[in-house]
């Protein structure tokens, strides 16, 4: 082999080794797969009658609201999706949604609702455990619509 070819091969080998040493995969760009949401729907009653259209429905975990919707025809989650998003495991310092074991409590117009779980089981419950990727029917009721408290501003 002649001297020029040997020099060229040696130079290419040095460049290749340098590339392996200095080039590495980007760190920190790996993202966790999102946790599927827990979807809900059901009827809403206020004082024994169907809730009027536009009645506010909320799902909360430890006092934080993770789903907001409104009624249509006495139901929620039928016309528009009503889901508690799954928490992002890639951001451990933030709570963006539910994880297994989290207890979900429903509110109607800001009042904690009585909840009857009809799918997958049937019965009155005080909360519903977050179940990623599931769809539950939870019927809600409150005794009466809350009366707004007038505020006085001097």
Short mmCIF file of C-alpha atoms in Angstrom, two decimals:
data_model
loop_
_atom_site.label_atom_id
_atom_site.label_comp_id
_atom_site.label_asym_id
_atom_site.label_seq_id
_atom_site.Cartn_x
_atom_site.Cartn_y
_atom_site.Cartn_z
CA UNK A 1 0.00 0.00 0.00
CA UNK A 2 1.37 3.39 -0.80
CA UNK A 3 2.05 6.11 1.67
CA UNK A 4 -0.90 8.38 0.67
CA UNK A 5 -3.43 5.56 1.07
CA UNK A 6 -2.01 4.60 4.49
CA UNK A 7 -2.18 8.23 5.65
CA UNK A 8 -5.74 8.56 4.42
CA UNK A 9 -6.84 5.37 6.23
CA UNK A 10 -5.16 6.52 9.46
CA UNK A 11 -6.85 9.92 9.21
CA UNK A 12 -10.29 8.34 8.67
CA UNK A 13 -9.74 6.05 11.68
CA UNK A 14 -8.90 9.04 13.90
CA UNK A 15 -12.02 10.91 12.74
CA UNK A 16 -14.22 7.85 13.34
CA UNK A 17 -12.87 7.31 16.87
CA UNK A 18 -13.25 11.02 17.62
CA UNK A 19 -16.85 10.92 16.47
CA UNK A 20 -17.59 7.97 18.78
CA UNK A 21 -15.96 9.69 21.74
CA UNK A 22 -17.54 13.13 21.34
CA UNK A 23 -20.93 12.30 19.90
CA UNK A 24 -23.41 10.77 22.35
CA UNK A 25 -27.19 10.50 22.45
CA UNK A 26 -29.01 13.58 23.68
CA UNK A 27 -29.88 13.19 27.34
CA UNK A 28 -33.14 14.35 28.90
CA UNK A 29 -35.26 14.22 25.76
CA UNK A 30 -36.83 10.87 26.51
CA UNK A 31 -40.47 11.38 27.38
CA UNK A 32 -42.71 9.02 29.28
CA UNK A 33 -45.73 7.67 27.47
CA UNK A 34 -48.82 9.56 28.62
CA UNK A 35 -51.08 7.73 31.05
CA UNK A 36 -54.53 7.23 29.51
CA UNK A 37 -57.40 9.22 30.99
CA UNK A 38 -60.29 7.90 33.08
CA UNK A 39 -63.52 8.82 31.26
CA UNK A 40 -66.83 9.49 33.02
CA UNK A 41 -70.45 10.10 32.07
CA UNK A 42 -73.82 9.88 33.76
CA UNK A 43 -76.93 11.67 34.87
CA UNK A 44 -77.07 14.75 37.08
CA UNK A 45 -80.02 15.55 39.31
CA UNK A 46 -80.68 18.57 41.48
CA UNK A 47 -83.36 18.14 44.11
CA UNK A 48 -84.69 15.05 42.33
CA UNK A 49 -85.04 16.55 38.85
CA UNK A 50 -82.70 16.58 35.87
CA UNK A 51 -80.09 19.31 36.11
CA UNK A 52 -80.66 22.16 33.66
CA UNK A 53 -78.39 22.47 30.66
CA UNK A 54 -75.11 24.15 31.51
CA UNK A 55 -74.94 22.94 35.13
CA UNK A 56 -71.27 22.82 36.20
CA UNK A 57 -69.75 19.38 36.90
CA UNK A 58 -66.23 18.96 38.32
CA UNK A 59 -64.03 16.01 39.23
CA UNK A 60 -61.45 16.67 41.95
CA UNK A 61 -58.54 14.78 43.46
CA UNK A 62 -57.40 16.05 46.86
CA UNK A 63 -59.25 19.33 46.28
CA UNK A 64 -57.70 20.02 42.87
CA UNK A 65 -60.03 20.07 39.86
CA UNK A 66 -58.87 17.79 37.03
CA UNK A 67 -62.03 17.69 34.89
CA UNK A 68 -64.68 20.31 34.20
CA UNK A 69 -67.81 19.97 32.12
CA UNK A 70 -71.45 20.88 31.97
CA UNK A 71 -74.74 19.11 31.60
CA UNK A 72 -76.87 18.69 28.55
CA UNK A 73 -80.28 17.03 28.82
CA UNK A 74 -79.61 16.14 32.47
CA UNK A 75 -76.37 14.31 31.64
CA UNK A 76 -72.63 15.03 31.64
CA UNK A 77 -69.93 13.44 29.52
CA UNK A 78 -72.34 12.55 26.73
CA UNK A 79 -72.11 15.52 24.37
CA UNK A 80 -68.59 16.55 25.44
CA UNK A 81 -65.94 14.23 26.83
CA UNK A 82 -65.49 14.36 30.60
CA UNK A 83 -62.21 12.77 31.62
CA UNK A 84 -59.64 12.94 34.38
CA UNK A 85 -56.31 12.99 32.61
CA UNK A 86 -53.62 10.56 33.69
CA UNK A 87 -50.62 12.05 35.48
CA UNK A 88 -47.39 12.46 33.49
CA UNK A 89 -44.76 10.25 35.14
CA UNK A 90 -42.07 12.26 33.34
CA UNK A 91 -42.76 15.27 35.58
CA UNK A 92 -42.64 13.86 39.12
CA UNK A 93 -42.77 17.30 40.77
CA UNK A 94 -46.03 18.23 39.03
CA UNK A 95 -49.48 16.69 39.44
CA UNK A 96 -51.26 16.91 36.08
CA UNK A 97 -53.78 14.12 36.62
CA UNK A 98 -54.68 10.88 38.32
CA UNK A 99 -52.66 7.82 39.25
CA UNK A 100 -53.91 4.47 40.58
CA UNK A 101 -55.08 4.93 44.16
CA UNK A 102 -56.20 8.54 43.71
CA UNK A 103 -59.78 9.10 44.88
CA UNK A 104 -61.98 11.24 42.63
CA UNK A 105 -64.86 13.23 44.12
CA UNK A 106 -67.52 14.90 41.97
CA UNK A 107 -69.07 18.31 42.47
CA UNK A 108 -72.20 19.82 40.91
CA UNK A 109 -72.34 23.63 40.91
CA UNK A 110 -69.59 23.58 43.53
CA UNK A 111 -71.47 21.23 45.90
CA UNK A 112 -70.08 17.75 46.62
CA UNK A 113 -72.40 15.32 44.88
CA UNK A 114 -73.82 12.01 45.97
CA UNK A 115 -72.37 9.47 43.56
CA UNK A 116 -73.86 6.22 42.30
CA UNK A 117 -71.42 4.10 40.33
CA UNK A 118 -73.40 2.05 37.81
CA UNK A 119 -70.63 0.79 35.50
CA UNK A 120 -68.52 -1.30 36.21
CA UNK A 121 -70.36 -2.01 39.51
CA UNK A 122 -73.49 -0.65 41.07
CA UNK A 123 -73.72 1.20 44.34
CA UNK A 124 -73.45 4.47 46.20
CA UNK A 125 -69.82 5.51 46.67
CA UNK A 126 -68.06 8.34 48.50
CA UNK A 127 -65.36 8.54 45.80
CA UNK A 128 -64.21 6.75 42.67
CA UNK A 129 -60.67 5.41 42.35
CA UNK A 130 -58.77 6.62 39.27
CA UNK A 131 -58.55 3.81 36.70
CA UNK A 132 -56.41 4.68 33.69
CA UNK A 133 -58.01 3.86 30.35
CA UNK A 134 -61.43 3.01 31.83
CA UNK A 135 -64.88 4.48 31.22
CA UNK A 136 -67.32 4.59 34.14
CA UNK A 137 -70.92 5.65 34.50
CA UNK A 138 -71.30 7.72 37.68
CA UNK A 139 -74.70 9.29 38.33
CA UNK A 140 -74.58 12.47 40.41
CA UNK A 141 -77.09 14.28 42.58
CA UNK A 142 -77.24 17.17 45.02
CA UNK A 143 -80.09 18.14 47.36
CA UNK A 144 -80.72 21.59 45.91
CA UNK A 145 -79.03 24.19 43.79
CA UNK A 146 -76.90 26.44 45.96
CA UNK A 147 -78.17 29.96 46.43
CA UNK A 148 -75.52 32.53 45.52
CA UNK A 149 -74.44 34.67 48.43
CA UNK A 150 -74.69 38.36 47.61
CA UNK A 151 -71.48 40.30 48.16
CA UNK A 152 -71.31 43.86 49.27
CA UNK A 153 -68.50 46.10 48.10
CA UNK A 154 -68.28 49.41 49.98
#
